[in-house]
């Protein structure tokens, strides 16, 4: 158990809540979830489903109609053909990360993953006794991995390559050349899988989302992970899914049987409405995130000592705070204690996050402006 990591966002949230209990006013920019309510058509679909009796066990891989809706959505959005039998629905996107690594990775295998990146990747790689091989995402490269470095790190021991685009925590988006380098190196390897975490697929601010699964020969090698949490503001509903090789889908389903039995039945019925119903609310949310992104990036760049790249996707900024010559964790703590703004240290996302902090802009423009003002006043004294 000592090998298992964690997600610091929840720890910082607890610290911030403790300060609030003491009467402090805290602006929450630490947690990665849309601040919008789940669209009402989706909530109504869940209520109707509950009343119609969807309150019992359902198939472990997911209700067929939902898997059909997901297969249609993935086929259309990624330009590939996905069969409902290749889809597994899980309580959140996270279990797919957990199950895929558990199912495919053996002690001693190498797993490549973005760093800074979603902390659960490194945690799970370590947990199964595999070797984590970081793919550094650097600011000077717009938080994309270096193609030559990545190509050189793919060895005969590589078992899995984890990609995440748009990326948490940097807001970076991989380009076609990045995807092609990986695809070229693994297309003739039967022993390598790609875990492509695309939970922010509906939130690119420039151009269209690209999936490695769309490249020739890559669909069968890719576990294409997406979900409802971010796109439809459904974090608390717990529902995600992935499309993968059918034989692997059966094994992941078996892990579902051994752990959860199935994903909540009425939540799944609401998922059908989310995918097939009107998309206006979800699109409006993305437009609002774009507006907030512009506010927070401009505001941070005005603060002496902070520089911030414009994220190309997701709802996070990853400003550079190296000029303060403080460890990121200390800097983040200082901002929480002194400014009353909860942010995460870049190192919560891996060693390559040193020198940065992550701010989520899934908060109102008013709160973002309040946070910017307080940060500016606090860092003046450093
Ligand atoms: C990159 C990434 N993958 C997966 C997840 C997990 O999503 P879910 O809440 O659907 O489990 C998150 C949530 O923050 C994330 O940022």
mmCIF file of C-alpha atoms and ligand atoms in Angstrom:
data_model
loop_
_atom_site.group_PDB
_atom_site.id
_atom_site.type_symbol
_atom_site.label_atom_id
_atom_site.label_comp_id
_atom_site.label_asym_id
_atom_site.label_seq_id
_atom_site.Cartn_x
_atom_site.Cartn_y
_atom_site.Cartn_z
ATOM 1 C CA UNK A 1 0.000 0.000 0.000
ATOM 2 C CA UNK A 2 2.992 2.293 0.498
ATOM 3 C CA UNK A 3 3.407 2.364 -3.281
ATOM 4 C CA UNK A 4 -0.030 3.861 -3.839
ATOM 5 C CA UNK A 5 -0.126 7.632 -4.370
ATOM 6 C CA UNK A 6 -3.035 10.048 -4.045
ATOM 7 C CA UNK A 7 -4.676 13.114 -5.496
ATOM 8 C CA UNK A 8 -3.645 16.205 -3.535
ATOM 9 C CA UNK A 9 -6.655 18.220 -4.709
ATOM 10 C CA UNK A 10 -8.766 16.497 -2.074
ATOM 11 C CA UNK A 11 -6.191 17.226 0.667
ATOM 12 C CA UNK A 12 -5.974 20.915 -0.254
ATOM 13 C CA UNK A 13 -9.775 21.066 -0.335
ATOM 14 C CA UNK A 14 -9.840 19.693 3.234
ATOM 15 C CA UNK A 15 -7.258 22.297 4.359
ATOM 16 C CA UNK A 16 -9.233 25.087 2.695
ATOM 17 C CA UNK A 17 -12.450 23.881 4.344
ATOM 18 C CA UNK A 18 -10.710 23.882 7.732
ATOM 19 C CA UNK A 19 -9.718 27.542 7.191
ATOM 20 C CA UNK A 20 -13.311 28.347 6.224
ATOM 21 C CA UNK A 21 -14.475 26.797 9.481
ATOM 22 C CA UNK A 22 -12.239 29.302 11.273
ATOM 23 C CA UNK A 23 -14.129 32.075 9.469
ATOM 24 C CA UNK A 24 -11.713 32.703 6.565
ATOM 25 C CA UNK A 25 -13.041 33.493 3.093
ATOM 26 C CA UNK A 26 -11.410 31.135 0.587
ATOM 27 C CA UNK A 27 -11.585 31.220 -3.210
ATOM 28 C CA UNK A 28 -11.520 27.634 -4.444
ATOM 29 C CA UNK A 29 -9.362 27.185 -7.528
ATOM 30 C CA UNK A 30 -8.060 23.755 -6.524
ATOM 31 C CA UNK A 31 -10.698 21.232 -7.545
ATOM 32 C CA UNK A 32 -11.040 20.168 -11.170
ATOM 33 C CA UNK A 33 -14.752 20.169 -11.726
ATOM 34 C CA UNK A 34 -17.152 22.379 -13.651
ATOM 35 C CA UNK A 35 -18.978 24.775 -11.317
ATOM 36 C CA UNK A 36 -22.105 24.541 -13.495
ATOM 37 C CA UNK A 37 -25.101 22.470 -12.556
ATOM 38 C CA UNK A 38 -25.782 19.287 -14.531
ATOM 39 C CA UNK A 39 -28.132 20.269 -17.410
ATOM 40 C CA UNK A 40 -31.768 19.849 -16.350
ATOM 41 C CA UNK A 41 -32.715 17.489 -19.225
ATOM 42 C CA UNK A 42 -30.107 15.037 -17.858
ATOM 43 C CA UNK A 43 -31.394 15.328 -14.288
ATOM 44 C CA UNK A 44 -34.964 14.804 -15.469
ATOM 45 C CA UNK A 45 -33.934 11.684 -17.391
ATOM 46 C CA UNK A 46 -32.439 10.261 -14.169
ATOM 47 C CA UNK A 47 -35.599 11.003 -12.178
ATOM 48 C CA UNK A 48 -37.763 9.401 -14.861
ATOM 49 C CA UNK A 49 -35.482 6.358 -14.961
ATOM 50 C CA UNK A 50 -35.655 5.980 -11.192
ATOM 51 C CA UNK A 51 -39.449 6.161 -11.324
ATOM 52 C CA UNK A 52 -39.484 3.637 -14.163
ATOM 53 C CA UNK A 53 -37.643 1.138 -11.982
ATOM 54 C CA UNK A 54 -34.006 1.552 -13.006
ATOM 55 C CA UNK A 55 -32.980 0.992 -9.415
ATOM 56 C CA UNK A 56 -31.579 -2.538 -9.670
ATOM 57 C CA UNK A 57 -28.505 -4.314 -11.036
ATOM 58 C CA UNK A 58 -27.882 -3.883 -14.747
ATOM 59 C CA UNK A 59 -25.275 -5.572 -17.011
ATOM 60 C CA UNK A 60 -21.710 -5.154 -15.699
ATOM 61 C CA UNK A 61 -20.386 -3.648 -18.938
ATOM 62 C CA UNK A 62 -23.219 -1.116 -19.028
ATOM 63 C CA UNK A 63 -26.811 -0.903 -20.312
ATOM 64 C CA UNK A 64 -26.791 -1.794 -24.025
ATOM 65 C CA UNK A 65 -28.634 1.367 -25.107
ATOM 66 C CA UNK A 66 -26.024 3.521 -23.358
ATOM 67 C CA UNK A 67 -23.159 1.533 -24.895
ATOM 68 C CA UNK A 68 -24.826 2.047 -28.289
ATOM 69 C CA UNK A 69 -25.064 5.795 -27.652
ATOM 70 C CA UNK A 70 -21.396 5.876 -26.589
ATOM 71 C CA UNK A 71 -20.324 3.830 -29.620
ATOM 72 C CA UNK A 72 -22.195 6.250 -31.903
ATOM 73 C CA UNK A 73 -20.671 9.272 -30.175
ATOM 74 C CA UNK A 74 -17.119 7.899 -30.319
ATOM 75 C CA UNK A 75 -17.506 6.778 -33.943
ATOM 76 C CA UNK A 76 -18.710 10.212 -34.975
ATOM 77 C CA UNK A 77 -16.366 12.344 -32.901
ATOM 78 C CA UNK A 78 -13.199 10.292 -33.540
ATOM 79 C CA UNK A 79 -13.952 9.248 -37.124
ATOM 80 C CA UNK A 80 -13.622 5.525 -36.358
ATOM 81 C CA UNK A 81 -16.094 2.697 -36.125
ATOM 82 C CA UNK A 82 -16.769 1.622 -32.543
ATOM 83 C CA UNK A 83 -18.929 -1.382 -31.685
ATOM 84 C CA UNK A 84 -21.067 -1.334 -28.471
ATOM 85 C CA UNK A 85 -19.367 -4.623 -27.441
ATOM 86 C CA UNK A 86 -16.056 -2.761 -27.315
ATOM 87 C CA UNK A 87 -17.410 -0.289 -24.739
ATOM 88 C CA UNK A 88 -17.314 -0.658 -20.948
ATOM 89 C CA UNK A 89 -19.133 1.818 -18.670
ATOM 90 C CA UNK A 90 -17.633 2.432 -15.219
ATOM 91 C CA UNK A 91 -18.400 4.617 -12.172
ATOM 92 C CA UNK A 92 -16.290 7.563 -13.392
ATOM 93 C CA UNK A 93 -13.386 7.664 -15.817
ATOM 94 C CA UNK A 94 -10.938 6.852 -13.045
ATOM 95 C CA UNK A 95 -11.788 3.140 -12.741
ATOM 96 C CA UNK A 96 -10.771 2.680 -16.385
ATOM 97 C CA UNK A 97 -7.272 3.928 -15.485
ATOM 98 C CA UNK A 98 -7.217 1.622 -12.456
ATOM 99 C CA UNK A 99 -8.556 -1.429 -14.296
ATOM 100 C CA UNK A 100 -6.476 -1.040 -17.475
ATOM 101 C CA UNK A 101 -3.220 -0.803 -15.558
ATOM 102 C CA UNK A 102 -4.231 -3.669 -13.278
ATOM 103 C CA UNK A 103 -5.221 -5.820 -16.251
ATOM 104 C CA UNK A 104 -2.282 -5.174 -18.560
ATOM 105 C CA UNK A 105 0.784 -4.096 -16.635
ATOM 106 C CA UNK A 106 3.121 -6.538 -14.859
ATOM 107 C CA UNK A 107 5.895 -5.835 -12.351
ATOM 108 C CA UNK A 108 9.010 -4.717 -14.250
ATOM 109 C CA UNK A 109 7.080 -3.426 -17.285
ATOM 110 C CA UNK A 110 7.678 0.158 -18.313
ATOM 111 C CA UNK A 111 4.768 2.580 -18.547
ATOM 112 C CA UNK A 112 5.205 6.002 -20.122
ATOM 113 C CA UNK A 113 3.033 8.818 -18.853
ATOM 114 C CA UNK A 114 2.795 12.616 -19.000
ATOM 115 C CA UNK A 115 4.599 14.502 -16.237
ATOM 116 C CA UNK A 116 3.234 16.829 -14.969
ATOM 117 C CA UNK A 117 0.087 14.748 -15.364
ATOM 118 C CA UNK A 118 -3.001 13.400 -13.632
ATOM 119 C CA UNK A 119 -1.484 11.897 -10.441
ATOM 120 C CA UNK A 120 -3.422 8.648 -10.626
ATOM 121 C CA UNK A 121 -1.273 7.466 -13.559
ATOM 122 C CA UNK A 122 1.989 7.473 -11.611
ATOM 123 C CA UNK A 123 0.244 6.180 -8.509
ATOM 124 C CA UNK A 124 -1.167 3.149 -10.307
ATOM 125 C CA UNK A 125 2.034 2.412 -12.251
ATOM 126 C CA UNK A 126 3.905 2.260 -8.941
ATOM 127 C CA UNK A 127 1.137 0.271 -7.271
ATOM 128 C CA UNK A 128 1.446 -2.637 -9.734
ATOM 129 C CA UNK A 129 5.249 -2.640 -9.427
ATOM 130 C CA UNK A 130 5.937 -1.307 -12.915
ATOM 131 C CA UNK A 131 8.532 1.301 -13.835
ATOM 132 C CA UNK A 132 7.141 4.806 -14.406
ATOM 133 C CA UNK A 133 8.828 6.452 -17.403
ATOM 134 C CA UNK A 134 7.894 10.151 -17.450
ATOM 135 C CA UNK A 135 7.276 12.049 -20.662
ATOM 136 C CA UNK A 136 8.186 15.592 -19.553
ATOM 137 C CA UNK A 137 5.794 18.315 -20.671
ATOM 138 C CA UNK A 138 7.697 21.561 -20.838
ATOM 139 C CA UNK A 139 6.417 25.094 -20.992
ATOM 140 C CA UNK A 140 8.826 26.016 -23.810
ATOM 141 C CA UNK A 141 7.213 23.251 -25.870
ATOM 142 C CA UNK A 142 3.663 24.463 -25.075
ATOM 143 C CA UNK A 143 3.397 21.577 -22.605
ATOM 144 C CA UNK A 144 3.670 18.933 -25.326
ATOM 145 C CA UNK A 145 6.129 16.068 -25.049
ATOM 146 C CA UNK A 146 9.312 16.166 -27.099
ATOM 147 C CA UNK A 147 8.951 13.770 -30.029
ATOM 148 C CA UNK A 148 12.588 12.595 -30.099
ATOM 149 C CA UNK A 149 12.683 12.075 -26.349
ATOM 150 C CA UNK A 150 9.461 10.052 -26.480
ATOM 151 C CA UNK A 151 10.602 7.929 -29.419
ATOM 152 C CA UNK A 152 13.867 7.168 -27.603
ATOM 153 C CA UNK A 153 12.043 6.129 -24.416
ATOM 154 C CA UNK A 154 9.895 3.474 -26.119
ATOM 155 C CA UNK A 155 11.815 0.242 -25.458
ATOM 156 C CA UNK A 156 11.080 -3.489 -25.667
ATOM 157 C CA UNK A 157 9.955 -3.265 -22.027
ATOM 158 C CA UNK A 158 7.314 -0.620 -22.758
ATOM 159 C CA UNK A 159 3.890 -2.058 -22.044
ATOM 160 C CA UNK A 160 1.699 1.002 -22.002
ATOM 161 C CA UNK A 161 1.864 4.629 -23.082
ATOM 162 C CA UNK A 162 -0.561 6.988 -21.386
ATOM 163 C CA UNK A 163 -1.603 10.083 -23.315
ATOM 164 C CA UNK A 164 -3.853 12.845 -22.039
ATOM 165 C CA UNK A 165 -5.018 15.603 -24.354
ATOM 166 C CA UNK A 166 -6.297 18.213 -23.589
ATOM 167 C CA UNK A 167 -4.145 17.811 -20.526
ATOM 168 C CA UNK A 168 -4.620 18.147 -16.799
ATOM 169 C CA UNK A 169 -2.839 20.141 -15.270
ATOM 170 C CA UNK A 170 -1.207 22.150 -18.075
ATOM 171 C CA UNK A 171 -4.061 22.710 -20.541
ATOM 172 C CA UNK A 172 -1.659 21.512 -23.254
ATOM 173 C CA UNK A 173 -2.982 19.793 -26.371
ATOM 174 C CA UNK A 174 -0.996 17.184 -28.325
ATOM 175 C CA UNK A 175 -0.600 17.845 -32.042
ATOM 176 C CA UNK A 176 -0.774 15.392 -34.925
ATOM 177 C CA UNK A 177 3.021 15.015 -35.010
ATOM 178 C CA UNK A 178 3.020 13.930 -31.340
ATOM 179 C CA UNK A 179 0.381 11.284 -32.010
ATOM 180 C CA UNK A 180 2.143 10.085 -35.152
ATOM 181 C CA UNK A 181 5.476 9.597 -33.410
ATOM 182 C CA UNK A 182 3.865 7.303 -30.864
ATOM 183 C CA UNK A 183 1.757 5.497 -33.477
ATOM 184 C CA UNK A 184 4.785 4.915 -35.737
ATOM 185 C CA UNK A 185 6.779 3.372 -32.921
ATOM 186 C CA UNK A 186 4.081 0.982 -31.704
ATOM 187 C CA UNK A 187 2.000 0.139 -34.770
ATOM 188 C CA UNK A 188 3.832 -3.167 -35.282
ATOM 189 C CA UNK A 189 3.975 -4.087 -31.612
ATOM 190 C CA UNK A 190 1.287 -6.444 -30.296
ATOM 191 C CA UNK A 191 2.501 -6.043 -26.735
ATOM 192 C CA UNK A 192 1.983 -2.289 -26.301
ATOM 193 C CA UNK A 193 -1.263 -0.546 -25.405
ATOM 194 C CA UNK A 194 -2.097 3.140 -25.474
ATOM 195 C CA UNK A 195 -4.301 4.500 -22.716
ATOM 196 C CA UNK A 196 -5.655 7.667 -24.273
ATOM 197 C CA UNK A 197 -7.329 9.766 -21.596
ATOM 198 C CA UNK A 198 -9.670 12.070 -23.495
ATOM 199 C CA UNK A 199 -11.951 13.245 -20.681
ATOM 200 C CA UNK A 200 -11.439 16.862 -21.838
ATOM 201 C CA UNK A 201 -12.105 16.008 -25.500
ATOM 202 C CA UNK A 202 -15.007 18.448 -25.706
ATOM 203 C CA UNK A 203 -12.883 21.303 -24.404
ATOM 204 C CA UNK A 204 -10.321 22.248 -27.003
ATOM 205 C CA UNK A 205 -10.223 26.035 -27.466
ATOM 206 C CA UNK A 206 -8.391 25.958 -30.795
ATOM 207 C CA UNK A 207 -9.322 23.524 -33.583
ATOM 208 C CA UNK A 208 -10.813 20.061 -33.230
ATOM 209 C CA UNK A 209 -9.944 17.295 -30.791
ATOM 210 C CA UNK A 210 -7.685 14.591 -32.254
ATOM 211 C CA UNK A 211 -7.481 11.046 -30.936
ATOM 212 C CA UNK A 212 -4.616 8.632 -31.511
ATOM 213 C CA UNK A 213 -7.299 5.960 -32.029
ATOM 214 C CA UNK A 214 -8.125 7.639 -35.357
ATOM 215 C CA UNK A 215 -4.658 6.955 -36.811
ATOM 216 C CA UNK A 216 -4.169 3.857 -39.017
ATOM 217 C CA UNK A 217 -3.822 0.581 -37.031
ATOM 218 C CA UNK A 218 -4.229 2.387 -33.708
ATOM 219 C CA UNK A 219 -7.853 1.686 -32.791
ATOM 220 C CA UNK A 220 -7.108 -1.888 -31.668
ATOM 221 C CA UNK A 221 -4.168 -0.772 -29.551
ATOM 222 C CA UNK A 222 -5.955 2.077 -27.832
ATOM 223 C CA UNK A 223 -8.063 2.174 -24.719
ATOM 224 C CA UNK A 224 -10.020 5.294 -25.577
ATOM 225 C CA UNK A 225 -11.157 6.826 -22.310
ATOM 226 C CA UNK A 226 -13.818 9.520 -22.052
ATOM 227 C CA UNK A 227 -16.614 10.316 -19.636
ATOM 228 C CA UNK A 228 -19.472 12.481 -18.468
ATOM 229 C CA UNK A 229 -17.860 14.262 -15.498
ATOM 230 C CA UNK A 230 -16.290 17.179 -17.343
ATOM 231 C CA UNK A 231 -18.377 17.452 -20.522
ATOM 232 C CA UNK A 232 -21.750 17.460 -18.781
ATOM 233 C CA UNK A 233 -20.779 18.727 -15.304
ATOM 234 C CA UNK A 234 -21.566 15.293 -13.835
ATOM 235 C CA UNK A 235 -18.601 14.695 -11.506
ATOM 236 C CA UNK A 236 -20.781 13.508 -8.624
ATOM 237 C CA UNK A 237 -22.804 11.102 -10.749
ATOM 238 C CA UNK A 238 -19.742 8.901 -11.282
ATOM 239 C CA UNK A 239 -19.819 7.725 -14.854
ATOM 240 C CA UNK A 240 -17.126 7.232 -17.467
ATOM 241 C CA UNK A 241 -16.351 4.728 -20.184
ATOM 242 C CA UNK A 242 -13.786 3.417 -22.597
ATOM 243 C CA UNK A 243 -13.705 1.698 -25.976
ATOM 244 C CA UNK A 244 -11.060 -0.974 -26.493
ATOM 245 C CA UNK A 245 -10.336 -4.346 -28.080
ATOM 246 C CA UNK A 246 -13.331 -6.612 -27.426
ATOM 247 C CA UNK A 247 -11.319 -9.309 -25.621
ATOM 248 C CA UNK A 248 -9.896 -6.650 -23.316
ATOM 249 C CA UNK A 249 -13.385 -5.169 -22.805
ATOM 250 C CA UNK A 250 -14.462 -8.579 -21.481
ATOM 251 C CA UNK A 251 -11.585 -8.631 -18.993
ATOM 252 C CA UNK A 252 -12.307 -5.090 -17.812
ATOM 253 C CA UNK A 253 -15.955 -6.132 -17.413
ATOM 254 C CA UNK A 254 -14.756 -9.009 -15.251
ATOM 255 C CA UNK A 255 -12.916 -6.500 -13.066
ATOM 256 C CA UNK A 256 -16.188 -4.552 -12.861
ATOM 257 C CA UNK A 257 -17.993 -7.729 -11.724
ATOM 258 C CA UNK A 258 -15.348 -8.240 -9.061
ATOM 259 C CA UNK A 259 -15.490 -4.672 -7.795
ATOM 260 C CA UNK A 260 -18.629 -2.631 -8.557
ATOM 261 C CA UNK A 261 -20.982 -5.170 -10.193
ATOM 262 C CA UNK A 262 -22.253 -2.358 -12.419
ATOM 263 C CA UNK A 263 -22.486 1.403 -12.773
ATOM 264 C CA UNK A 264 -25.589 3.007 -11.226
ATOM 265 C CA UNK A 265 -28.612 2.135 -13.389
ATOM 266 C CA UNK A 266 -30.499 5.464 -13.440
ATOM 267 C CA UNK A 267 -27.238 7.363 -13.941
ATOM 268 C CA UNK A 268 -26.697 5.320 -17.103
ATOM 269 C CA UNK A 269 -30.167 6.197 -18.373
ATOM 270 C CA UNK A 270 -29.306 9.866 -17.793
ATOM 271 C CA UNK A 271 -26.116 9.273 -19.782
ATOM 272 C CA UNK A 272 -28.193 8.311 -22.826
ATOM 273 C CA UNK A 273 -29.981 11.661 -22.588
ATOM 274 C CA UNK A 274 -26.644 13.457 -22.131
ATOM 275 C CA UNK A 275 -25.246 11.998 -25.359
ATOM 276 C CA UNK A 276 -28.393 12.005 -27.490
ATOM 277 C CA UNK A 277 -30.191 15.071 -26.121
ATOM 278 C CA UNK A 278 -29.462 18.747 -26.868
ATOM 279 C CA UNK A 279 -25.810 19.759 -26.479
ATOM 280 C CA UNK A 280 -26.511 23.476 -25.981
ATOM 281 C CA UNK A 281 -25.722 23.574 -22.247
ATOM 282 C CA UNK A 282 -22.457 21.699 -22.653
ATOM 283 C CA UNK A 283 -21.378 24.014 -25.508
ATOM 284 C CA UNK A 284 -22.356 27.087 -23.502
ATOM 285 C CA UNK A 285 -20.212 25.845 -20.641
ATOM 286 C CA UNK A 286 -17.162 25.561 -22.920
ATOM 287 C CA UNK A 287 -17.720 29.093 -24.239
ATOM 288 C CA UNK A 288 -17.878 30.376 -20.668
ATOM 289 C CA UNK A 289 -14.635 28.529 -19.841
ATOM 290 C CA UNK A 290 -13.008 30.203 -22.825
ATOM 291 C CA UNK A 291 -14.057 33.637 -21.528
ATOM 292 C CA UNK A 292 -12.723 32.838 -18.050
ATOM 293 C CA UNK A 293 -9.498 31.469 -19.487
ATOM 294 C CA UNK A 294 -8.852 34.804 -21.165
ATOM 295 C CA UNK A 295 -9.565 36.678 -17.917
ATOM 296 C CA UNK A 296 -7.313 34.498 -15.752
ATOM 297 C CA UNK A 297 -4.412 34.355 -18.248
ATOM 298 C CA UNK A 298 -4.417 38.135 -18.745
ATOM 299 C CA UNK A 299 -4.713 38.718 -14.978
ATOM 300 C CA UNK A 300 -1.883 36.340 -14.037
ATOM 301 C CA UNK A 301 0.455 37.802 -16.645
ATOM 302 C CA UNK A 302 -0.092 41.241 -15.106
ATOM 303 C CA UNK A 303 1.221 40.046 -11.727
ATOM 304 C CA UNK A 304 4.922 40.757 -11.302
ATOM 305 C CA UNK A 305 6.905 37.518 -11.123
ATOM 306 C CA UNK A 306 4.224 35.284 -12.706
ATOM 307 C CA UNK A 307 4.034 34.253 -16.352
ATOM 308 C CA UNK A 308 1.233 32.153 -17.763
ATOM 309 C CA UNK A 309 0.782 30.423 -21.117
ATOM 310 C CA UNK A 310 -2.681 30.334 -22.636
ATOM 311 C CA UNK A 311 -4.038 26.793 -22.211
ATOM 312 C CA UNK A 312 -5.389 25.238 -25.401
ATOM 313 C CA UNK A 313 -7.897 22.994 -23.675
ATOM 314 C CA UNK A 314 -9.469 21.845 -20.375
ATOM 315 C CA UNK A 315 -10.099 24.386 -17.573
ATOM 316 C CA UNK A 316 -6.714 24.786 -15.920
ATOM 317 C CA UNK A 317 -3.868 27.272 -16.100
ATOM 318 C CA UNK A 318 -0.346 26.287 -15.110
ATOM 319 C CA UNK A 319 1.536 29.523 -14.423
ATOM 320 C CA UNK A 320 5.286 29.704 -13.919
ATOM 321 C CA UNK A 321 6.185 30.976 -10.422
ATOM 322 C CA UNK A 322 9.912 30.192 -10.507
ATOM 323 C CA UNK A 323 10.900 33.834 -9.963
ATOM 324 C CA UNK A 324 9.801 33.625 -6.309
ATOM 325 C CA UNK A 325 12.507 31.015 -5.665
ATOM 326 C CA UNK A 326 10.196 29.008 -3.438
ATOM 327 C CA UNK A 327 9.289 25.354 -3.752
ATOM 328 C CA UNK A 328 5.922 25.108 -5.530
ATOM 329 C CA UNK A 329 4.349 23.334 -2.584
ATOM 330 C CA UNK A 330 5.436 26.102 -0.209
ATOM 331 C CA UNK A 331 4.244 28.727 -2.673
ATOM 332 C CA UNK A 332 0.816 27.054 -2.956
ATOM 333 C CA UNK A 333 0.576 26.807 0.858
ATOM 334 C CA UNK A 334 1.536 30.456 1.195
ATOM 335 C CA UNK A 335 -1.148 31.498 -1.308
ATOM 336 C CA UNK A 336 -3.747 29.505 0.609
ATOM 337 C CA UNK A 337 -2.739 30.791 4.053
ATOM 338 C CA UNK A 338 -2.013 34.417 3.164
ATOM 339 C CA UNK A 339 -4.224 35.141 0.147
ATOM 340 C CA UNK A 340 -7.041 32.727 0.968
ATOM 341 C CA UNK A 341 -6.869 31.241 -2.529
ATOM 342 C CA UNK A 342 -6.687 27.450 -2.808
ATOM 343 C CA UNK A 343 -4.384 26.356 -5.652
ATOM 344 C CA UNK A 344 -2.368 23.179 -6.226
ATOM 345 C CA UNK A 345 1.386 22.844 -6.338
ATOM 346 C CA UNK A 346 2.692 21.791 -9.757
ATOM 347 C CA UNK A 347 4.492 18.936 -7.992
ATOM 348 C CA UNK A 348 1.105 17.402 -7.089
ATOM 349 C CA UNK A 349 1.244 16.302 -10.734
ATOM 350 C CA UNK A 350 4.787 14.964 -10.714
ATOM 351 C CA UNK A 351 8.375 16.131 -10.384
ATOM 352 C CA UNK A 352 8.303 18.077 -13.663
ATOM 353 C CA UNK A 353 5.640 20.342 -12.167
ATOM 354 C CA UNK A 354 8.210 22.055 -9.907
ATOM 355 C CA UNK A 355 8.159 25.811 -10.474
ATOM 356 C CA UNK A 356 4.463 25.890 -11.373
ATOM 357 C CA UNK A 357 1.057 25.905 -9.705
ATOM 358 C CA UNK A 358 -2.297 24.804 -11.067
ATOM 359 C CA UNK A 359 -5.364 27.009 -10.908
ATOM 360 C CA UNK A 360 -8.723 25.755 -12.077
ATOM 361 C CA UNK A 361 -10.833 28.393 -13.809
ATOM 362 C CA UNK A 362 -14.021 26.448 -13.259
ATOM 363 C CA UNK A 363 -15.177 29.307 -11.054
ATOM 364 C CA UNK A 364 -17.016 32.584 -11.692
ATOM 365 C CA UNK A 365 -15.231 35.566 -13.290
ATOM 366 C CA UNK A 366 -16.007 37.478 -10.104
ATOM 367 C CA UNK A 367 -14.202 34.887 -7.949
ATOM 368 C CA UNK A 368 -11.342 34.647 -10.436
ATOM 369 C CA UNK A 369 -10.874 38.420 -10.252
ATOM 370 C CA UNK A 370 -11.019 38.335 -6.470
ATOM 371 C CA UNK A 371 -8.373 35.571 -6.444
ATOM 372 C CA UNK A 372 -6.120 37.474 -8.862
ATOM 373 C CA UNK A 373 -6.252 40.605 -6.733
ATOM 374 C CA UNK A 374 -5.433 38.687 -3.567
ATOM 375 C CA UNK A 375 -2.581 36.767 -5.200
ATOM 376 C CA UNK A 376 -1.116 40.008 -6.547
ATOM 377 C CA UNK A 377 -1.169 41.617 -3.104
ATOM 378 C CA UNK A 378 0.346 38.546 -1.445
ATOM 379 C CA UNK A 379 3.210 37.962 -3.893
ATOM 380 C CA UNK A 380 4.221 41.648 -3.735
ATOM 381 C CA UNK A 381 5.594 40.885 -0.268
ATOM 382 C CA UNK A 382 7.691 37.919 -1.376
HETATM 383 C C1 LIG B 1 -7.102 13.684 -16.876
HETATM 384 C C2 LIG B 1 -8.191 13.130 -16.035
HETATM 385 N N1 LIG B 1 -8.571 11.848 -16.206
HETATM 386 C C3 LIG B 1 -9.537 11.299 -15.473
HETATM 387 C C4 LIG B 1 -10.198 12.027 -14.507
HETATM 388 C C5 LIG B 1 -11.248 11.358 -13.673
HETATM 389 O O1 LIG B 1 -12.537 11.645 -14.086
HETATM 390 P P1 LIG B 1 -13.816 11.042 -13.337
HETATM 391 O O2 LIG B 1 -14.266 12.051 -12.342
HETATM 392 O O3 LIG B 1 -14.824 10.814 -14.420
HETATM 393 O O4 LIG B 1 -13.419 9.757 -12.695
HETATM 394 C C6 LIG B 1 -9.845 13.359 -14.287
HETATM 395 C C7 LIG B 1 -10.499 14.139 -13.221
HETATM 396 O O5 LIG B 1 -10.028 15.134 -12.737
HETATM 397 C C8 LIG B 1 -8.819 13.930 -15.077
HETATM 398 O O6 LIG B 1 -8.423 15.196 -14.909
#
